[in-house]
């Protein structure tokens, strides 16, 4: 237990520093409601690039006509509308750049769909509230909007054109830099940068974990996964935890309870995720999986708990 | 072809036991070995995967296979593979390549037990593009070969004959990087199927097509013809949109919809999208089940229940309305409220309408003369809109 106490300190002190930093710098200035129709620059995003044809609009019923079955990925994130257009270079008509601007249910939803595409190793474009760019694509989110830019045509427009276009679109979405506040709760020391993902259905593949955040982390050199499940309220969070416990019992997996002065944490060998630790904190369930030693994972939970309690 | 048509049933407990097996075996966890053994014994008595031959490829594929497009984690996919599901469908474009990465993780240690189908980017038409697509897919999937490489989203029969694409695919097969060729199609499906069926070179071996209980007879006929010609048919969109409906109470129409597709033996397998363990349980349990009269009744009710949501936004009704109101947008607002259960979205959609476009204007008419070619009762819908959005 002495070792765990030391681990607690290791994680708690930097966690508090992180927390103070994030809550002092991460001021959210809510932008005014904006329609998706106003986000794509017309007639072009610069003198060199002009829209080819009209902007097309899609809604939840016909989104599949634009992106086929992948539409189902967007609907659980509160997808409301998509406007899409194609820019052609005046200098070279073979250079084309396709723009998709999605209006999602909330900023967290926009982040969620962005996080399904973002590769942690991709270069940041520093546009909007989060972004990445590569040779053929740029994606970013801002407020409730998720924006995809893709190379189209036989000649690649290049990253400069993507960035110029993305900046022009971002200008049409008012507001200053902010990130969903929920991301702070998982921003503990040891978390692997840019691995946060918001899942709006069946977190970790379990339907009873309705929605929440996951991220990769490192615990004493071992890769693990950390997560926060969102309940509607304390009772709902308790019910979700009971569902998970029921699942383990059905699978005849042994469950242990680890009591501290304030909390009870359940640890088990999850059928899918091996070493697993989970704890209820108010309306949230926090946890870690893929743990070689679930007891050592408790320090990760402590760090997340501090961030939630001090929010 | 190995087929088991017994009416298998699987309860949640047995299914979860089975899930333990693969993980315990893969992880070599001593503590779980006894559970794994017990689970293996239990699982053998409840699930017998059913396999059919994928056309002239000769591959024996599980009739319920894994649509990976929406799956955020690799672990449920691993459970499916350990269950005997042996065909997984992904694409270069899904999740910007991350979907292939997830599939790649699930394939670790199982590559020889699972057939992998992926797709080139829809815009890729040149040799260079297709080579790049396949190389990237191989890297993301962490494998050195792809079983089925598909040209993504063909909308016309002509694209079946693109010489550059064919040259690229042939070259990739010579290099051992791909085994069989396929196409996927969402629109003009019958035309695309006809093109690959009548192709004298028999270039494509597999077709991924949208097929469900609401499909037009022309699709069924094209599938039959293609299958007879040796094309392996993989069915997608088997749930007809997968709309939630309360009309059936606690009964899920999803198994019935899947059974409807699989009772057509011209279909080698279906690839329902599975996001989690419960979806995997529901879909995999269908293997070996027959379509019953009860299922047909469920599907009939389901079709009835979702038909009000099938406003295709064709707007053909709007010129028939003397007030020129935005009937399709109003219907969409109602659908958000009733179909999706999202009143907030419904309200905001409705509020975007000008007053002269809204259902309020209906009071100017004594009788509604607007006409829907799909049989929607427009007057009733507008009345509902006035109630919902008063």
XYZ file of C-alpha atoms in Angstrom:
701
model
C 0.000 0.000 0.000
C 2.950 2.318 0.591
C 3.795 2.044 -3.077
C 0.238 2.976 -4.023
C 0.421 5.975 -1.719
C 3.579 7.100 -3.497
C 1.891 6.603 -6.840
C -0.981 8.728 -5.584
C 1.375 11.606 -4.929
C 3.122 11.143 -8.227
C -0.128 11.582 -10.071
C -2.050 13.976 -7.834
C 0.437 16.850 -7.737
C 0.939 17.171 -11.498
C -2.777 16.612 -11.923
C -3.571 19.670 -9.829
C -1.051 21.729 -11.818
C -2.601 20.509 -15.040
C -6.031 21.337 -13.756
C -5.149 24.873 -12.741
C -3.485 25.444 -16.097
C -6.417 24.181 -18.070
C -9.116 25.949 -16.141
C -7.292 29.250 -16.280
C -6.338 29.153 -19.956
C -9.275 27.315 -21.388
C -11.847 30.071 -21.334
C -14.826 29.190 -23.445
C -16.372 32.092 -25.271
C -19.608 30.715 -26.651
C -20.076 31.904 -30.202
C -23.426 33.001 -31.481
C -25.484 30.335 -33.222
C -24.457 30.153 -36.852
C -26.024 28.381 -39.747
C -23.942 25.862 -41.659
C -24.867 27.640 -44.892
C -22.688 30.591 -43.945
C -19.507 28.683 -43.321
C -18.264 27.934 -46.847
C -16.667 31.046 -48.411
C -18.320 32.216 -51.614
C -17.286 32.704 -54.417
C -13.907 31.377 -53.243
C -11.620 31.208 -50.246
C -8.964 33.258 -52.027
C -8.437 34.891 -55.390
C -6.873 31.685 -56.675
C -9.654 29.321 -55.681
C -13.289 29.502 -56.738
C -16.316 27.384 -56.063
C -17.233 25.004 -58.837
C -21.000 24.771 -59.063
C -23.333 25.171 -56.153
C -22.977 24.266 -52.510
C -24.944 21.111 -51.816
C -26.832 20.547 -48.579
C -27.598 17.267 -46.838
C -29.593 16.387 -43.753
C -29.864 13.304 -41.528
C -32.175 11.501 -43.943
C -30.102 11.924 -47.059
C -26.574 12.159 -45.674
C -25.996 8.622 -46.909
C -26.257 9.924 -50.450
C -23.050 11.853 -49.881
C -21.040 9.499 -47.695
C -22.962 6.229 -47.962
C -23.022 3.974 -44.941
C -20.538 6.119 -43.080
C -23.496 8.401 -42.426
C -24.387 6.110 -39.559
C -21.197 7.185 -37.853
C -22.447 10.788 -37.759
C -26.044 10.344 -36.628
C -25.278 9.342 -33.023
C -23.234 12.533 -32.739
C -26.323 14.656 -33.274
C -25.614 15.372 -36.923
C -27.901 18.154 -38.130
C -26.683 19.395 -41.488
C -23.895 19.174 -44.024
C -22.900 21.718 -46.624
C -20.424 20.617 -49.222
C -18.638 22.348 -52.056
C -15.756 21.926 -54.476
C -13.111 24.587 -55.049
C -11.129 24.650 -58.282
C -7.786 26.379 -58.707
C -7.838 29.250 -61.216
C -4.213 28.470 -62.110
C -4.720 24.777 -62.685
C -8.212 23.320 -63.154
C -6.856 19.867 -62.324
C -6.340 21.047 -58.760
C -9.511 20.679 -56.755
C -10.320 20.779 -53.084
C -13.510 19.309 -51.631
C -15.013 20.881 -48.506
C -17.494 19.241 -46.144
C -18.826 21.265 -43.209
C -20.912 19.252 -40.742
C -23.044 20.790 -38.039
C -23.192 18.408 -35.104
C -25.256 18.324 -31.916
C -22.744 20.053 -29.649
C -19.096 20.960 -29.430
C -18.456 17.628 -27.706
C -20.197 15.873 -30.605
C -18.078 17.806 -33.118
C -14.990 16.805 -31.188
C -16.309 13.243 -31.068
C -16.616 12.845 -34.814
C -13.270 14.634 -35.295
C -11.652 12.247 -32.828
C -12.826 9.269 -34.893
C -10.653 10.521 -37.758
C -7.706 12.155 -36.023
C -4.505 10.210 -36.015
C -2.418 11.174 -32.967
C 0.721 11.226 -35.104
C -0.650 13.587 -37.748
C 0.687 17.144 -37.910
C -1.387 19.790 -36.140
C -2.741 22.557 -38.346
C -3.514 24.910 -35.426
C -6.925 25.817 -36.756
C -10.180 25.781 -34.827
C -10.382 23.933 -31.522
C -8.415 20.944 -32.828
C -6.984 20.049 -36.216
C -4.658 17.891 -38.238
C -3.264 18.072 -41.753
C -1.522 15.671 -44.104
C -0.709 15.615 -47.816
C -4.266 15.083 -48.952
C -6.516 16.140 -46.088
C -7.119 18.648 -43.356
C -9.755 18.273 -40.662
C -10.677 20.509 -37.784
C -13.539 21.207 -35.427
C -14.753 24.431 -33.972
C -17.777 24.900 -31.773
C -20.467 22.570 -33.195
C -18.819 22.292 -36.616
C -16.625 19.550 -37.988
C -14.805 20.424 -41.210
C -13.181 18.027 -43.670
C -11.039 19.241 -46.563
C -9.866 16.649 -49.076
C -7.806 16.689 -52.222
C -9.870 16.126 -55.309
C -8.856 16.146 -58.946
C -5.698 14.779 -60.470
C -3.254 17.296 -58.957
C -2.922 17.592 -55.200
C -3.607 21.143 -53.957
C -0.946 20.783 -51.251
C -1.055 21.617 -47.524
C -0.820 25.394 -48.067
C -4.114 25.451 -49.931
C -5.741 23.300 -47.258
C -4.583 25.618 -44.513
C -5.668 28.744 -46.365
C -9.090 27.269 -47.018
C -9.486 25.993 -43.462
C -8.599 29.402 -42.034
C -11.191 31.053 -44.255
C -13.871 28.632 -43.064
C -12.812 28.978 -39.422
C -13.221 32.752 -39.755
C -16.874 32.173 -40.564
C -17.391 30.342 -37.291
C -17.258 32.990 -34.577
C -15.779 32.395 -31.159
C -12.406 31.968 -29.580
C -10.445 28.818 -28.937
C -12.069 26.416 -26.530
C -12.316 22.688 -25.996
C -15.140 20.624 -24.547
C -14.816 20.874 -20.778
C -15.197 17.120 -20.423
C -11.769 16.660 -22.002
C -10.217 18.209 -18.908
C -11.419 15.311 -16.773
C -9.281 12.839 -18.632
C -6.252 15.067 -19.041
C -4.127 13.338 -16.441
C -0.369 12.908 -16.359
C 0.545 9.823 -18.329
C -2.186 10.319 -20.907
C -0.889 9.971 -24.470
C -1.403 13.292 -26.261
C -4.237 13.534 -28.814
C -5.592 10.057 -28.144
C -8.837 11.248 -26.546
C -11.912 9.912 -28.286
C -15.497 10.734 -27.499
C -17.792 7.770 -28.164
C -21.501 8.538 -28.254
C -22.693 4.926 -28.140
C -21.338 1.772 -26.521
C -18.037 2.888 -25.063
C -15.523 0.018 -25.048
C -18.024 -1.998 -27.054
C -20.440 -2.335 -24.138
C -23.938 -1.024 -24.794
C -24.497 -0.242 -21.114
C -21.587 2.220 -21.224
C -23.737 4.643 -23.157
C -21.342 7.477 -23.875
C -18.001 8.752 -22.695
C -14.369 9.469 -23.339
C -11.451 7.122 -23.770
C -7.747 7.792 -24.147
C -4.498 5.922 -24.219
C -2.151 6.328 -21.286
C 1.054 4.903 -19.919
C 1.328 3.410 -16.463
C 4.842 2.501 -15.437
C 5.869 1.965 -19.062
C 2.806 -0.145 -19.880
C 0.165 1.067 -22.343
C -3.306 1.201 -20.790
C -6.643 2.717 -21.684
C -8.393 5.235 -19.446
C -12.046 6.159 -19.732
C -14.886 8.230 -18.313
C -18.479 7.099 -18.775
C -21.135 9.813 -18.577
C -24.270 9.039 -16.595
C -27.341 11.257 -16.636
C -27.101 11.600 -12.854
C -25.727 9.730 -9.850
C -28.447 7.091 -9.955
C -27.933 6.486 -13.637
C -24.194 6.134 -13.102
C -24.914 3.619 -10.342
C -27.236 1.697 -12.655
C -24.579 1.609 -15.368
C -22.060 0.261 -12.898
C -24.552 -2.381 -11.799
C -25.024 -3.382 -15.432
C -21.313 -3.878 -15.762
C -21.174 -5.889 -12.542
C -24.052 -8.019 -13.823
C -22.168 -8.586 -17.041
C -19.128 -9.818 -15.117
C -21.275 -12.090 -12.975
C -22.872 -13.568 -16.086
C -19.400 -14.226 -17.414
C -18.475 -15.776 -14.063
C -15.629 -13.330 -13.713
C -14.469 -12.694 -10.176
C -15.027 -9.158 -8.952
C -13.097 -7.473 -6.185
C -13.997 -4.329 -4.298
C -11.234 -2.061 -3.118
C -12.384 0.327 -0.403
C -10.668 3.543 0.525
C -11.913 6.099 3.024
C -14.238 7.658 0.450
C -14.722 5.356 -2.486
C -15.302 1.839 -3.604
C -13.521 0.724 -6.745
C -14.351 -2.478 -8.559
C -11.496 -4.400 -10.112
C -11.728 -7.473 -12.292
C -10.280 -9.354 -15.213
C -12.664 -8.060 -17.865
C -13.404 -10.657 -20.577
C -12.321 -8.253 -23.321
C -9.990 -5.801 -21.651
C -8.094 -7.850 -19.079
C -7.146 -5.901 -15.947
C -9.970 -3.456 -15.324
C -10.685 -0.901 -12.604
C -13.827 1.213 -12.403
C -15.205 3.696 -9.868
C -18.262 5.904 -9.651
C -17.676 9.612 -9.032
C -20.973 11.447 -8.934
C -22.656 11.033 -12.289
C -19.477 9.677 -13.874
C -17.776 6.317 -13.976
C -14.036 6.532 -14.274
C -11.780 3.663 -15.041
C -8.800 2.072 -16.676
C -8.381 -1.112 -18.656
C -5.648 -3.332 -20.074
C -3.941 -3.119 -16.676
C -1.311 -5.674 -15.817
C -2.046 -5.040 -12.156
C -5.450 -3.427 -11.597
C -4.427 -2.198 -8.143
C -1.725 -0.066 -9.669
C -4.291 1.437 -11.981
C -6.050 3.049 -9.042
C -3.635 5.974 -9.189
C -4.985 6.787 -12.644
C -8.509 6.814 -11.290
C -7.459 9.044 -8.395
C -6.007 11.549 -10.839
C -9.206 11.645 -12.898
C -11.307 11.905 -9.762
C -9.437 15.007 -8.638
C -10.067 16.664 -11.980
C -13.771 15.886 -11.806
C -14.212 16.987 -8.211
C -12.378 20.264 -8.760
C -14.180 21.136 -11.969
C -20.591 -25.132 -48.631
C -21.111 -25.976 -45.016
C -24.505 -25.055 -43.742
C -26.295 -25.588 -40.504
C -29.906 -24.640 -40.571
C -30.796 -25.617 -37.000
C -32.662 -23.072 -35.009
C -29.805 -22.088 -32.789
C -30.449 -19.880 -29.856
C -27.892 -18.212 -27.705
C -28.486 -16.495 -24.448
C -26.463 -13.630 -23.163
C -24.648 -15.670 -20.554
C -23.472 -18.300 -22.993
C -22.424 -15.652 -25.436
C -20.378 -13.806 -22.862
C -18.760 -17.023 -21.801
C -17.654 -17.477 -25.326
C -16.193 -13.996 -25.347
C -13.945 -14.992 -22.488
C -12.530 -17.877 -24.462
C -10.705 -15.933 -27.095
C -9.244 -13.393 -24.767
C -8.132 -15.950 -22.260
C -6.598 -18.051 -24.964
C -4.945 -15.119 -26.657
C -3.621 -13.671 -23.446
C -2.564 -16.984 -22.002
C -3.983 -15.976 -18.655
C -3.749 -18.882 -16.280
C -6.434 -17.493 -14.047
C -8.941 -17.583 -16.838
C -8.034 -20.891 -18.329
C -10.668 -22.841 -16.407
C -13.318 -20.314 -17.313
C -12.169 -20.511 -20.897
C -12.433 -24.274 -20.973
C -15.897 -24.198 -19.466
C -16.927 -21.470 -21.859
C -15.616 -23.351 -24.851
C -17.642 -26.359 -23.851
C -20.738 -24.233 -23.347
C -20.281 -22.286 -26.555
C -20.059 -25.374 -28.713
C -23.563 -26.249 -27.667
C -25.071 -22.889 -28.538
C -23.451 -21.407 -31.632
C -22.528 -23.169 -34.782
C -21.361 -20.662 -37.348
C -22.850 -21.195 -40.779
C -20.697 -20.792 -43.858
C -21.465 -20.318 -47.535
C -19.228 -20.139 -50.553
C -18.413 -16.668 -51.807
C -19.046 -17.268 -55.465
C -16.151 -18.303 -57.652
C -13.595 -17.184 -55.056
C -14.345 -20.479 -53.319
C -13.876 -18.822 -49.924
C -16.131 -20.242 -47.216
C -17.441 -17.210 -45.369
C -19.660 -16.943 -42.306
C -23.138 -15.907 -43.409
C -23.116 -13.249 -40.699
C -19.877 -11.430 -41.224
C -18.477 -8.281 -39.671
C -19.190 -4.812 -40.997
C -16.430 -2.885 -39.247
C -17.183 0.605 -40.448
C -18.715 1.864 -37.221
C -16.746 -0.186 -34.717
C -14.648 2.036 -32.470
C -12.762 -0.716 -30.619
C -10.962 -3.808 -31.793
C -11.920 -6.014 -28.844
C -15.541 -6.776 -29.863
C -14.216 -7.621 -33.328
C -11.743 -10.036 -31.782
C -14.622 -11.682 -29.929
C -16.458 -12.061 -33.249
C -13.477 -13.681 -34.931
C -13.080 -16.057 -32.014
C -16.743 -16.894 -32.419
C -16.098 -18.130 -35.961
C -17.060 -15.020 -37.913
C -14.399 -15.084 -40.578
C -15.025 -12.191 -42.984
C -14.551 -8.528 -42.169
C -15.396 -5.563 -44.357
C -13.647 -2.224 -44.001
C -12.521 0.560 -46.359
C -9.685 2.958 -46.917
C -12.019 5.891 -46.445
C -13.676 4.848 -43.178
C -12.569 7.017 -40.291
C -9.772 8.376 -42.456
C -7.994 5.045 -42.352
C -8.403 4.532 -38.624
C -11.018 1.864 -39.242
C -8.446 -0.231 -41.065
C -6.110 0.281 -38.108
C -8.767 -1.039 -35.730
C -9.325 -4.063 -37.970
C -5.560 -4.548 -38.117
C -5.379 -4.706 -34.325
C -8.183 -7.262 -34.205
C -6.444 -9.392 -36.828
C -3.301 -9.718 -34.767
C -2.721 -13.433 -34.271
C -5.837 -14.272 -36.300
C -4.921 -13.278 -39.842
C -5.016 -16.842 -41.128
C -8.543 -17.330 -39.780
C -10.185 -14.223 -41.220
C -10.813 -12.999 -44.763
C -10.261 -9.265 -45.121
C -12.151 -7.101 -47.582
C -11.308 -3.448 -48.037
C -11.904 -0.780 -50.672
C -9.974 1.754 -52.654
C -10.954 5.377 -52.232
C -14.044 6.242 -54.287
C -12.143 8.927 -56.192
C -9.236 6.653 -57.087
C -9.253 5.902 -60.791
C -5.617 5.973 -61.823
C -3.094 3.177 -61.417
C -1.017 5.344 -59.128
C -3.993 6.099 -56.870
C -4.979 2.457 -56.607
C -1.432 1.334 -55.869
C -1.176 3.991 -53.165
C -4.534 2.978 -51.704
C -3.599 -0.673 -51.458
C -0.149 -0.009 -50.024
C -1.669 2.238 -47.370
C -4.361 -0.334 -46.575
C -1.763 -3.071 -46.177
C 0.153 -0.894 -43.772
C -2.911 0.076 -41.727
C -4.235 -3.480 -41.652
C -0.804 -4.763 -40.667
C -0.961 -7.535 -43.225
C 0.864 -8.412 -46.428
C -2.215 -9.325 -48.445
C -5.848 -8.353 -48.831
C -8.339 -11.081 -49.667
C -10.861 -8.910 -51.494
C -9.990 -5.474 -52.866
C -13.071 -3.595 -53.984
C -13.535 -0.559 -56.169
C -15.621 1.633 -53.923
C -19.051 2.974 -54.757
C -19.478 2.361 -58.470
C -22.511 4.222 -59.705
C -22.521 3.146 -63.343
C -21.781 0.017 -65.291
C -19.140 1.854 -67.322
C -16.793 2.210 -64.364
C -16.557 -1.576 -64.210
C -14.502 -1.415 -67.407
C -11.976 1.298 -66.473
C -8.778 -0.076 -68.038
C -6.390 1.695 -65.701
C -8.104 0.319 -62.611
C -8.032 -3.173 -64.067
C -4.343 -2.904 -64.906
C -3.574 -1.764 -61.394
C -5.562 -4.563 -59.778
C -4.023 -7.190 -62.044
C -0.548 -5.956 -61.210
C -1.324 -6.001 -57.493
C -2.536 -9.579 -57.749
C 0.674 -10.573 -59.544
C 2.588 -9.052 -56.635
C 0.581 -11.182 -54.213
C -0.874 -8.153 -52.463
C -4.505 -8.845 -53.294
C -6.324 -12.096 -54.011
C -9.727 -11.285 -55.488
C -11.412 -8.245 -57.014
C -14.765 -6.804 -56.123
C -16.983 -3.765 -56.512
C -19.313 -1.974 -54.155
C -22.413 -0.147 -55.272
C -25.123 1.907 -53.628
C -26.923 3.480 -56.546
C -27.833 1.993 -59.902
C -27.026 -1.300 -58.259
C -28.819 -3.412 -60.836
C -26.830 -1.783 -63.668
C -23.512 -2.308 -61.938
C -24.377 -5.938 -61.140
C -25.418 -6.509 -64.725
C -22.132 -5.079 -65.984
C -19.950 -7.369 -63.884
C -22.207 -10.352 -64.563
C -22.058 -9.898 -68.332
C -18.361 -9.041 -68.372
C -16.868 -11.760 -70.613
C -13.503 -11.496 -68.849
C -15.115 -12.333 -65.482
C -12.808 -9.780 -63.928
C -14.689 -9.118 -60.713
C -15.515 -11.963 -58.360
C -17.399 -10.189 -55.580
C -20.104 -7.528 -55.314
C -21.074 -5.688 -52.145
C -24.660 -4.484 -52.583
C -27.394 -2.910 -50.507
C -30.121 -5.499 -50.038
C -33.003 -5.710 -47.597
C -36.675 -6.543 -47.284
C -37.594 -3.223 -48.864
C -35.391 -3.695 -51.931
C -36.919 -3.410 -55.371
C -37.505 -6.693 -57.242
C -34.976 -5.562 -59.845
C -32.206 -5.766 -57.228
C -33.209 -9.269 -56.217
C -33.245 -10.341 -59.861
C -29.833 -8.812 -60.523
C -28.416 -10.538 -57.441
C -29.815 -13.885 -58.534
C -28.343 -13.504 -61.989
C -24.964 -12.416 -60.666
C -24.812 -15.252 -58.152
C -25.667 -17.783 -60.857
C -22.771 -16.380 -62.884
C -20.380 -17.025 -60.000
C -20.227 -13.580 -58.441
C -19.966 -13.727 -54.662
C -22.724 -11.540 -53.245
C -22.124 -9.713 -49.968
C -25.142 -7.853 -48.606
C -25.010 -4.526 -46.780
C -27.709 -2.153 -45.528
C -29.654 -5.207 -44.431
C -31.614 -3.242 -41.846
C -33.323 -0.805 -44.228
C -31.952 2.174 -42.385
C -32.075 0.657 -38.925
C -34.631 3.179 -37.781
C -35.673 2.965 -34.204
C -39.355 2.367 -33.812
C -41.575 1.778 -30.826
C -44.199 0.153 -32.986
C -42.940 -3.327 -32.183
C -42.474 -2.786 -28.463
C -39.570 -4.821 -27.101
C -39.305 -6.942 -30.250
C -36.272 -6.161 -32.346
C -36.804 -6.322 -36.092
C -33.082 -6.558 -36.739
C -32.783 -10.316 -36.541
C -35.820 -10.726 -38.778
C -34.361 -8.286 -41.302
C -31.062 -10.136 -41.314
C -32.805 -13.479 -41.682
C -34.808 -12.126 -44.595
C -31.585 -11.342 -46.460
C -29.895 -14.616 -45.591
C -32.836 -16.792 -46.585
C -31.870 -15.797 -50.122
C -29.112 -18.315 -50.741
C -27.795 -16.200 -53.584
C -26.348 -14.048 -50.830
C -23.112 -15.506 -49.512
C -22.981 -13.315 -46.437
C -24.241 -10.129 -44.868
C -22.068 -7.589 -43.108
C -24.233 -5.865 -40.508
C -22.388 -3.005 -38.835
C -21.628 -4.023 -35.280
C -20.636 -1.390 -32.800
C -20.682 -3.420 -29.647
C -21.075 -6.789 -28.002
C -24.850 -6.659 -27.834
C -25.082 -6.048 -31.589
C -22.637 -8.870 -32.152
C -24.756 -11.128 -29.985
C -27.963 -10.211 -31.777
C -26.525 -10.625 -35.275
C -24.415 -13.716 -34.742
C -27.316 -15.579 -33.164
C -29.099 -15.428 -36.523
C -26.716 -17.975 -38.009
C -28.662 -21.174 -38.461
C -32.047 -19.566 -37.878
C -34.770 -19.722 -40.497
C -37.046 -16.910 -41.533
C -40.354 -17.694 -39.875
C -43.867 -16.446 -40.474
C -43.516 -14.513 -37.259
C -40.449 -12.795 -38.706
C -42.392 -11.926 -41.807
C -45.109 -10.395 -39.662
C -42.479 -8.432 -37.745
C -40.976 -7.146 -40.973
C -44.373 -6.210 -42.285
C -45.048 -4.229 -39.116
C -41.577 -2.750 -39.244
C -42.050 -1.649 -42.825
C -45.336 -0.062 -41.847
C -43.741 1.604 -38.860
C -40.883 3.148 -40.789
C -42.826 4.062 -43.896
C -43.826 7.461 -42.477
C -40.129 8.259 -42.155
C -39.444 7.446 -45.746
C -40.145 10.875 -47.053
C -37.524 10.889 -49.784
C -37.408 14.673 -49.929
C -38.361 14.371 -53.562
C -40.566 17.418 -53.056
C -42.881 16.234 -55.799
C -45.768 17.027 -53.483
C -44.861 20.676 -53.079
C -46.070 21.898 -56.486
C -49.415 20.258 -55.705
C -49.858 22.458 -52.630
C -51.631 25.737 -53.502
C -49.872 27.464 -50.579
C -46.413 26.189 -51.642
C -45.499 25.221 -48.108
C -42.286 23.258 -47.427
C -43.917 19.901 -46.921
C -40.701 17.909 -47.065
C -39.007 20.024 -44.401
C -42.086 19.824 -42.209
C -42.117 16.048 -42.614
C -38.467 15.966 -41.732
C -39.156 17.926 -38.546
C -41.873 15.442 -37.603
C -39.521 12.562 -38.296
C -36.905 14.025 -35.984
C -39.481 14.229 -33.235
C -41.169 10.889 -33.774
C -38.557 8.758 -35.467
C -35.363 9.945 -33.853
C -36.971 11.072 -30.594
C -35.109 14.370 -30.871
C -37.625 17.122 -30.280
C -34.972 19.803 -29.987
C -33.692 19.064 -33.471
C -37.254 18.844 -34.746
C -38.110 22.225 -33.276
C -35.022 23.947 -34.627
C -35.580 22.473 -38.092
C -39.174 23.597 -38.105
C -38.236 27.038 -36.813
C -35.942 27.556 -39.782
C -39.015 27.763 -41.970
C -40.616 31.082 -42.746
C -44.228 31.364 -41.590
C -45.464 31.231 -45.160
C -43.628 27.908 -45.609
C -44.918 26.343 -42.392
C -47.954 24.216 -41.626
C -49.686 27.252 -40.137
C -50.638 28.300 -43.657
C -52.709 25.131 -44.031
C -55.540 26.910 -42.253
C -56.013 28.955 -45.429
C -57.334 25.855 -47.188
C -60.622 24.121 -46.486
C -59.343 20.841 -47.854
C -55.807 19.572 -48.488
C -55.171 18.755 -52.118
C -51.425 18.142 -51.844
C -50.532 14.686 -53.104
C -47.668 12.340 -52.193
C -46.553 9.802 -54.779
C -45.437 7.518 -51.949
C -48.788 7.564 -50.240
C -48.067 9.784 -47.242
C -51.174 11.421 -45.822
C -50.038 15.011 -46.121
C -53.027 16.612 -44.446
C -52.558 14.385 -41.430
C -48.852 15.133 -41.306
C -49.428 18.891 -41.447
C -51.997 18.593 -38.661
C -49.426 16.707 -36.622
C -46.854 19.422 -37.281
C -49.251 22.085 -36.040
C -49.781 20.074 -32.852
C -46.120 19.314 -32.274
C -44.796 22.755 -33.060
C -47.632 24.972 -31.898
